[in-house]
Tab-separated table of C-alpha atoms in Angstrom:
chain	number	residue	atom	x	y	z
A	1	MET	CA	53.186	-27.129	-13.269
A	2	SER	CA	56.155	-25.038	-14.343
A	3	ASN	CA	58.538	-26.343	-17.010
A	4	LYS	CA	61.514	-25.001	-15.059
A	5	ALA	CA	63.620	-27.768	-13.536
A	6	THR	CA	65.417	-25.592	-10.980
A	7	PRO	CA	64.242	-22.775	-8.711
A	8	THR	CA	65.575	-19.281	-8.502
A	9	HIS	CA	68.415	-19.016	-5.997
A	10	SER	CA	67.440	-18.997	-2.340
A	11	THR	CA	68.965	-16.409	-0.063
A	12	ILE	CA	68.328	-18.552	3.037
A	13	ASP	CA	70.639	-21.037	4.740
A	14	PRO	CA	68.334	-24.034	5.425
A	15	TYR	CA	70.472	-25.360	8.294
A	16	LYS	CA	70.371	-22.022	10.099
A	17	PHE	CA	66.674	-21.624	9.368
A	18	LEU	CA	65.857	-25.057	10.803
A	19	GLN	CA	68.429	-24.665	13.601
A	20	ILE	CA	70.074	-28.000	12.917
A	21	ILE	CA	73.713	-29.078	12.591
A	22	PRO	CA	74.740	-32.110	10.495
A	23	ASN	CA	77.009	-34.631	12.191
A	24	ALA	CA	79.652	-36.839	10.593
A	25	ASP	CA	77.754	-40.020	11.463
A	26	GLY	CA	74.669	-38.966	9.502
A	27	THR	CA	72.701	-37.765	12.516
A	28	ILE	CA	71.817	-34.149	13.235
A	29	THR	CA	71.928	-31.932	16.290
A	30	ARG	CA	68.630	-30.118	16.822
A	31	ASN	CA	69.067	-26.701	18.459
A	32	SER	CA	65.657	-25.183	17.941
A	33	SER	CA	64.672	-22.761	20.675
A	34	LEU	CA	61.354	-22.033	18.980
A	35	PHE	CA	59.428	-25.038	20.246
A	36	ILE	CA	58.954	-25.263	23.981
A	37	GLU	CA	57.786	-28.604	25.329
A	38	ALA	CA	54.566	-28.660	27.318
A	39	THR	CA	54.695	-30.182	30.781
A	40	LEU	CA	51.967	-32.453	32.064
A	41	ASP	CA	50.307	-30.809	35.050
A	42	PRO	CA	46.877	-32.214	36.054
A	43	ASN	CA	46.286	-29.161	38.248
A	44	LYS	CA	46.756	-26.729	35.376
A	45	ASN	CA	43.467	-25.265	34.133
A	46	THR	CA	43.591	-26.728	30.629
A	47	SER	CA	40.619	-27.749	28.480
A	48	ALA	CA	41.770	-31.370	28.534
A	49	LEU	CA	43.667	-33.714	30.809
A	50	SER	CA	46.617	-35.581	29.311
A	51	LYS	CA	49.024	-38.365	30.073
A	52	ASP	CA	51.865	-40.193	28.313
A	53	VAL	CA	51.841	-43.924	27.612
A	54	PRO	CA	54.810	-45.892	26.165
A	55	ILE	CA	54.341	-47.869	22.940
A	56	ASN	CA	57.685	-49.355	21.888
A	57	GLN	CA	60.467	-48.714	24.354
A	58	SER	CA	63.177	-49.984	22.022
A	59	ASN	CA	62.153	-47.314	19.488
A	60	ASN	CA	61.345	-44.740	22.190
A	61	THR	CA	57.853	-44.228	20.768
A	62	TRP	CA	54.946	-43.204	22.939
A	63	VAL	CA	51.581	-41.449	22.834
A	64	ARG	CA	50.095	-38.508	24.695
A	65	ILE	CA	46.399	-39.087	25.324
A	66	PHE	CA	44.018	-36.132	25.747
A	67	LEU	CA	40.648	-36.399	27.495
A	68	PRO	CA	38.216	-33.458	27.737
A	69	ARG	CA	38.337	-32.135	31.302
A	70	LYS	CA	34.530	-31.861	31.466
A	71	VAL	CA	34.200	-35.544	30.598
A	72	ALA	CA	36.855	-36.615	33.079
A	73	LEU	CA	35.186	-34.679	35.898
A	74	ASP	CA	31.644	-35.868	35.105
A	75	SER	CA	31.058	-39.061	37.087
A	76	SER	CA	27.747	-39.599	35.286
A	77	PHE	CA	29.277	-39.571	31.796
A	78	SER	CA	28.668	-42.918	30.153
A	79	SER	CA	28.922	-42.280	26.390
A	80	LYS	CA	31.902	-43.099	24.201
A	81	LEU	CA	33.734	-40.353	22.301
A	82	PRO	CA	35.199	-40.376	18.789
A	83	LEU	CA	38.903	-41.179	18.705
A	84	ILE	CA	41.411	-39.014	16.803
A	85	VAL	CA	44.979	-40.250	16.315
A	86	HIS	CA	47.170	-37.190	15.741
A	87	PHE	CA	50.588	-36.907	14.045
A	88	HIS	CA	52.587	-33.711	14.543
A	89	GLY	CA	54.436	-31.737	11.871
A	90	GLY	CA	58.120	-30.882	11.562
A	91	GLY	CA	59.158	-32.125	8.137
A	92	LEU	CA	59.637	-35.685	9.458
A	93	VAL	CA	62.846	-34.409	11.047
A	94	LEU	CA	61.861	-32.008	13.843
A	95	LEU	CA	59.521	-31.475	16.771
A	96	SER	CA	57.594	-33.795	19.050
A	97	ALA	CA	54.181	-34.735	20.369
A	98	ALA	CA	55.326	-32.894	23.494
A	99	ALA	CA	55.816	-29.553	21.683
A	100	SER	CA	53.735	-26.844	23.302
A	101	PHE	CA	51.824	-25.844	20.135
A	102	SER	CA	51.030	-29.489	19.315
A	103	ASN	CA	49.904	-30.018	22.887
A	104	ASP	CA	47.635	-26.958	22.717
A	105	ILE	CA	46.075	-28.019	19.419
A	106	CYS	CA	45.316	-31.529	20.653
A	107	SER	CA	43.970	-30.282	23.967
A	108	THR	CA	41.640	-27.800	22.256
A	109	ILE	CA	40.398	-30.303	19.673
A	110	ALA	CA	39.695	-32.890	22.411
A	111	ALA	CA	37.563	-30.352	24.297
A	112	GLU	CA	35.771	-28.769	21.333
A	113	ILE	CA	34.627	-31.827	19.361
A	114	PRO	CA	34.626	-33.476	22.065
A	115	CYS	CA	36.811	-36.547	21.488
A	116	VAL	CA	39.723	-38.536	22.785
A	117	VAL	CA	42.976	-37.543	21.060
A	118	VAL	CA	45.999	-39.832	20.900
A	119	SER	CA	49.056	-37.822	19.806
A	120	VAL	CA	51.882	-40.004	18.503
A	121	GLU	CA	55.588	-39.596	19.196
A	122	TYR	CA	57.081	-41.260	16.108
A	123	ARG	CA	60.736	-41.692	15.139
A	124	LEU	CA	62.405	-38.835	13.280
A	125	ALA	CA	64.778	-38.759	10.310
A	126	PRO	CA	67.628	-38.791	9.457
A	127	GLU	CA	68.336	-41.134	12.349
A	128	HIS	CA	65.265	-43.101	11.292
A	129	ARG	CA	64.484	-42.466	7.637
A	130	LEU	CA	61.171	-43.270	6.012
A	131	PRO	CA	59.306	-45.565	6.242
A	132	ALA	CA	60.103	-45.611	10.007
A	133	ALA	CA	57.403	-43.018	10.783
A	134	TYR	CA	54.836	-45.004	8.776
A	135	ASP	CA	55.829	-48.160	10.660
A	136	ASP	CA	55.335	-46.349	13.989
A	137	ALA	CA	51.912	-45.095	12.886
A	138	THR	CA	50.651	-48.563	12.011
A	139	GLU	CA	52.117	-49.994	15.232
A	140	VAL	CA	50.159	-47.474	17.307
A	141	LEU	CA	46.882	-48.428	15.614
A	142	HIS	CA	47.490	-52.122	16.278
A	143	TRP	CA	48.373	-51.280	19.897
A	144	MET	CA	45.106	-49.403	20.366
A	145	LYS	CA	42.950	-52.341	19.260
A	146	THR	CA	44.092	-54.455	22.225
A	147	THR	CA	45.345	-52.041	24.879
A	148	GLN	CA	43.741	-52.020	28.289
A	149	GLU	CA	44.717	-48.373	28.790
A	150	GLU	CA	42.003	-46.944	31.062
A	151	TRP	CA	41.065	-43.764	29.177
A	152	LEU	CA	40.786	-45.567	25.844
A	153	GLN	CA	38.801	-48.444	27.330
A	154	LYS	CA	36.412	-46.205	29.259
A	155	TYR	CA	35.958	-43.170	26.998
A	156	ALA	CA	37.009	-43.890	23.393
A	157	ASP	CA	34.709	-45.330	20.734
A	158	LEU	CA	37.148	-47.577	18.875
A	159	SER	CA	34.602	-48.023	16.107
A	160	CYS	CA	34.795	-44.294	15.291
A	161	CYS	CA	38.480	-43.570	14.727
A	162	PHE	CA	40.096	-40.847	12.609
A	163	LEU	CA	43.709	-40.318	11.596
A	164	MET	CA	44.771	-36.652	11.573
A	165	GLY	CA	48.111	-35.074	10.733
A	166	ASP	CA	49.574	-31.612	10.282
A	167	SER	CA	52.150	-31.059	7.504
A	168	ALA	CA	54.551	-34.016	7.849
A	169	GLY	CA	51.849	-35.614	9.966
A	170	GLY	CA	49.492	-35.302	7.006
A	171	ASN	CA	52.035	-37.146	4.880
A	172	ILE	CA	52.141	-39.899	7.520
A	173	VAL	CA	48.348	-40.157	7.598
A	174	TYR	CA	48.265	-40.449	3.796
A	175	HIS	CA	50.814	-43.270	3.607
A	176	ALA	CA	49.899	-45.101	6.828
A	177	GLY	CA	46.247	-44.784	5.846
A	178	MET	CA	46.860	-46.693	2.614
A	179	ARG	CA	48.636	-49.428	4.564
A	180	LEU	CA	45.906	-49.674	7.188
A	181	ALA	CA	43.110	-49.747	4.608
A	182	ALA	CA	44.490	-53.108	3.509
A	183	GLN	CA	44.443	-54.363	7.130
A	184	VAL	CA	40.957	-53.387	8.293
A	185	ASN	CA	40.010	-56.885	9.424
A	186	ASN	CA	43.187	-57.137	11.506
A	187	LEU	CA	42.395	-53.838	13.234
A	188	LEU	CA	39.027	-54.855	14.689
A	189	PRO	CA	37.406	-53.737	16.940
A	190	LEU	CA	39.155	-50.516	15.858
A	191	LYS	CA	37.433	-49.013	12.823
A	192	ILE	CA	38.839	-46.029	10.954
A	193	ARG	CA	36.167	-43.752	9.490
A	194	GLY	CA	38.195	-40.964	7.934
A	195	LEU	CA	41.565	-39.343	7.262
A	196	ILE	CA	42.307	-35.680	7.993
A	197	LEU	CA	45.237	-34.187	6.068
A	198	ASN	CA	46.087	-30.683	7.254
A	199	TYR	CA	48.516	-28.867	4.911
A	200	PRO	CA	50.189	-32.203	4.018
A	201	PHE	CA	53.930	-32.206	3.352
A	202	PHE	CA	54.414	-33.376	-0.243
A	203	GLY	CA	57.096	-32.616	-2.807
A	204	GLY	CA	58.605	-33.549	-6.152
A	205	VAL	CA	61.587	-32.937	-8.388
A	206	LYS	CA	59.869	-30.658	-10.901
A	207	ARG	CA	59.042	-27.299	-9.373
A	208	THR	CA	55.474	-26.070	-9.088
A	209	GLU	CA	54.388	-22.501	-9.677
A	210	SER	CA	53.780	-21.899	-5.966
A	211	GLU	CA	57.265	-23.176	-5.092
A	212	LEU	CA	58.893	-20.865	-7.617
A	213	ARG	CA	56.747	-17.936	-6.554
A	214	MET	CA	57.509	-18.377	-2.844
A	215	VAL	CA	61.068	-19.659	-3.045
A	216	ASN	CA	62.049	-17.483	-0.074
A	217	ASP	CA	58.782	-17.855	1.812
A	218	PRO	CA	59.387	-16.636	5.396
A	219	SER	CA	57.584	-19.558	7.039
A	220	SER	CA	58.703	-22.423	4.808
A	221	PRO	CA	61.343	-21.496	2.223
A	222	LEU	CA	61.905	-23.941	-0.626
A	223	CYS	CA	65.485	-24.742	0.384
A	224	THR	CA	64.272	-26.030	3.758
A	225	THR	CA	61.677	-28.369	2.241
A	226	ASP	CA	64.393	-29.711	-0.073
A	227	LEU	CA	66.721	-30.310	2.874
A	228	LEU	CA	64.024	-31.980	4.950
A	229	TRP	CA	63.260	-34.391	2.116
A	230	GLU	CA	66.979	-35.066	1.657
A	231	LEU	CA	67.147	-36.056	5.330
A	232	ALA	CA	63.879	-38.006	5.455
A	233	LEU	CA	63.829	-40.098	2.259
A	234	PRO	CA	65.646	-43.437	1.938
A	235	VAL	CA	69.302	-42.947	1.049
A	236	GLY	CA	69.675	-42.427	-2.713
A	237	ALA	CA	66.013	-41.552	-3.321
A	238	ASP	CA	64.994	-38.264	-4.942
A	239	ARG	CA	61.850	-36.211	-4.409
A	240	ASP	CA	59.901	-38.221	-6.964
A	241	HIS	CA	59.922	-41.154	-4.565
A	242	GLU	CA	56.356	-42.165	-3.713
A	243	TYR	CA	56.847	-41.164	-0.049
A	244	CYS	CA	57.355	-37.562	-1.211
A	245	ASN	CA	55.434	-37.218	-4.484
A	246	PRO	CA	51.896	-38.668	-4.225
A	247	ILE	CA	51.084	-38.234	-7.936
A	248	VAL	CA	54.140	-40.025	-9.327
A	249	GLY	CA	53.084	-42.860	-11.612
A	250	GLY	CA	49.502	-41.698	-11.445
A	251	GLY	CA	49.247	-42.298	-7.694
A	252	SER	CA	49.604	-45.378	-5.540
A	253	LYS	CA	47.527	-48.445	-6.340
A	254	LEU	CA	46.934	-48.753	-2.588
A	255	LEU	CA	44.537	-45.792	-2.798
A	256	GLU	CA	42.069	-48.291	-4.215
A	257	GLN	CA	41.964	-49.876	-0.761
A	258	ILE	CA	40.778	-46.600	0.784
A	259	LYS	CA	38.053	-46.393	-1.840
A	260	LEU	CA	36.976	-49.987	-1.154
A	261	VAL	CA	36.662	-49.465	2.612
A	262	GLY	CA	34.766	-46.211	2.072
A	263	TRP	CA	36.865	-43.881	4.205
A	264	LYS	CA	36.288	-40.175	3.686
A	265	ILE	CA	39.159	-37.707	3.487
A	266	LEU	CA	39.306	-34.118	4.690
A	267	MET	CA	42.113	-32.131	3.075
A	268	ALA	CA	42.902	-28.673	4.443
A	269	MET	CA	45.089	-26.281	2.495
A	270	ALA	CA	46.332	-22.729	3.079
A	271	LYS	CA	46.195	-20.235	0.238
A	272	GLY	CA	49.632	-18.853	1.104
A	273	ASP	CA	51.300	-22.259	1.482
A	274	ILE	CA	54.352	-22.809	-0.708
A	275	LEU	CA	53.157	-26.434	-1.062
A	276	ILE	CA	49.578	-25.657	-2.089
A	277	ASP	CA	50.113	-26.696	-5.709
A	278	ARG	CA	51.392	-30.074	-4.500
A	279	GLN	CA	48.353	-30.491	-2.297
A	280	ILE	CA	45.898	-29.539	-5.068
A	281	GLU	CA	47.614	-32.057	-7.386
A	282	ALA	CA	47.137	-34.770	-4.774
A	283	LEU	CA	43.518	-33.727	-4.199
A	284	LYS	CA	42.690	-33.940	-7.899
A	285	MET	CA	44.442	-37.298	-8.228
A	286	MET	CA	42.450	-38.784	-5.339
A	287	GLU	CA	39.206	-37.426	-6.758
A	288	GLN	CA	40.026	-38.943	-10.146
A	289	LYS	CA	40.492	-42.297	-8.436
A	290	GLY	CA	36.998	-42.059	-6.980
A	291	LEU	CA	37.881	-41.227	-3.379
A	292	GLU	CA	35.501	-39.010	-1.431
A	293	VAL	CA	37.528	-35.929	-0.499
A	294	VAL	CA	36.287	-32.815	1.282
A	295	SER	CA	38.534	-29.794	0.696
A	296	HIS	CA	38.934	-26.727	2.887
A	297	PHE	CA	41.006	-23.606	2.144
A	298	ASN	CA	42.402	-21.426	4.924
A	299	GLU	CA	44.239	-18.145	4.800
A	300	GLY	CA	47.878	-18.063	5.899
A	301	GLY	CA	50.985	-20.056	5.045
A	302	HIS	CA	52.309	-23.524	5.662
A	303	ASP	CA	52.964	-22.851	9.345
A	304	VAL	CA	49.309	-22.086	10.117
A	305	SER	CA	48.967	-25.348	12.071
A	306	MET	CA	51.564	-24.128	14.585
A	307	PHE	CA	49.301	-21.382	15.879
A	308	PRO	CA	46.104	-22.381	17.723
A	309	ASP	CA	44.344	-19.092	16.887
A	310	ASP	CA	44.942	-19.631	13.166
A	311	TYR	CA	43.647	-23.164	13.598
A	312	LYS	CA	40.255	-21.890	14.754
A	313	ALA	CA	38.432	-22.007	11.393
A	314	LEU	CA	39.924	-25.400	10.612
A	315	ARG	CA	38.840	-26.781	13.991
A	316	THR	CA	35.257	-25.960	13.066
A	317	VAL	CA	35.631	-27.896	9.806
A	318	ILE	CA	37.255	-30.847	11.597
A	319	LYS	CA	34.467	-30.896	14.174
A	320	SER	CA	31.823	-30.974	11.446
A	321	PHE	CA	33.679	-33.732	9.558
A	322	VAL	CA	34.120	-35.931	12.638
A	323	SER	CA	30.637	-35.300	14.020
A	324	SER	CA	28.882	-36.143	10.747
A	325	LEU	CA	30.704	-39.455	10.427
A	326	ALA	CA	30.219	-40.226	14.150
A	327	MET	CA	26.456	-39.724	13.720
A	328	ALA	CA	26.513	-42.099	10.744
A	329	VAL	CA	28.100	-44.733	12.987
A	330	GLU	CA	25.321	-44.358	15.541
């Protein structure tokens, strides 16, 4: 950890970079043309079928469920598949479960493992600051334990569930996971077996060496992570709030719940990620608390999860992680 309290000056305008405009009422206008939404077309030759199901209409939350096409078309298929609940990235402020790259990742993972994937459309900040996204995550898990939704009832093994998130989604998995670990009896018959944190979005007030070194990183410059946290955290909170900085105060006492229930954690990191020092700090802290964490290092930067081809090596690791725990359930 560097002793410097402030970074070198950024040459990047974070609002232009993120393609957002602040409004007087505290909301933002999102103008990103980079993220095309995927359309649901059952006739399209994709590796998985998908459909959207509403969760909480007052909050406009919903899920996109992915089912491997081979399984859906096999009338003799009678086994149950592992269940992965996926949370997209976007700094807690941007993007959607309907984004094309998120759709492609979930579709490919569903087909390759194979498994049922439930991709969550959670509320975004600053219109809905944290812990709104964590609340939405826990609500989805409680919905799944009782839903009569056909694909989940017929194909998903509720006793073999995993929470997986990319970047901001990894942050959601970390915090919602701690909540849910204290509620395991109330989740039955749903049983979570592991957490998958892909390039999790963490931060802090004191700059790390990787943040200072990559202050103007082309994929995730430091000024944009600062702005995203400013928009996502409760009003008046700084980046040493527990939602942002997982090691503050020695780490949350709720991590003890994850240790008690015996969930395993897969943590993926990219060597060129501006946040890698944050992630390694969190990894070491969890290990020191006795949690069982499997680490994986990829090449690339923080945006690696946005590109399915760059996700290829990680998908292999995820498949191994899920399959080994699924076999243990059997």
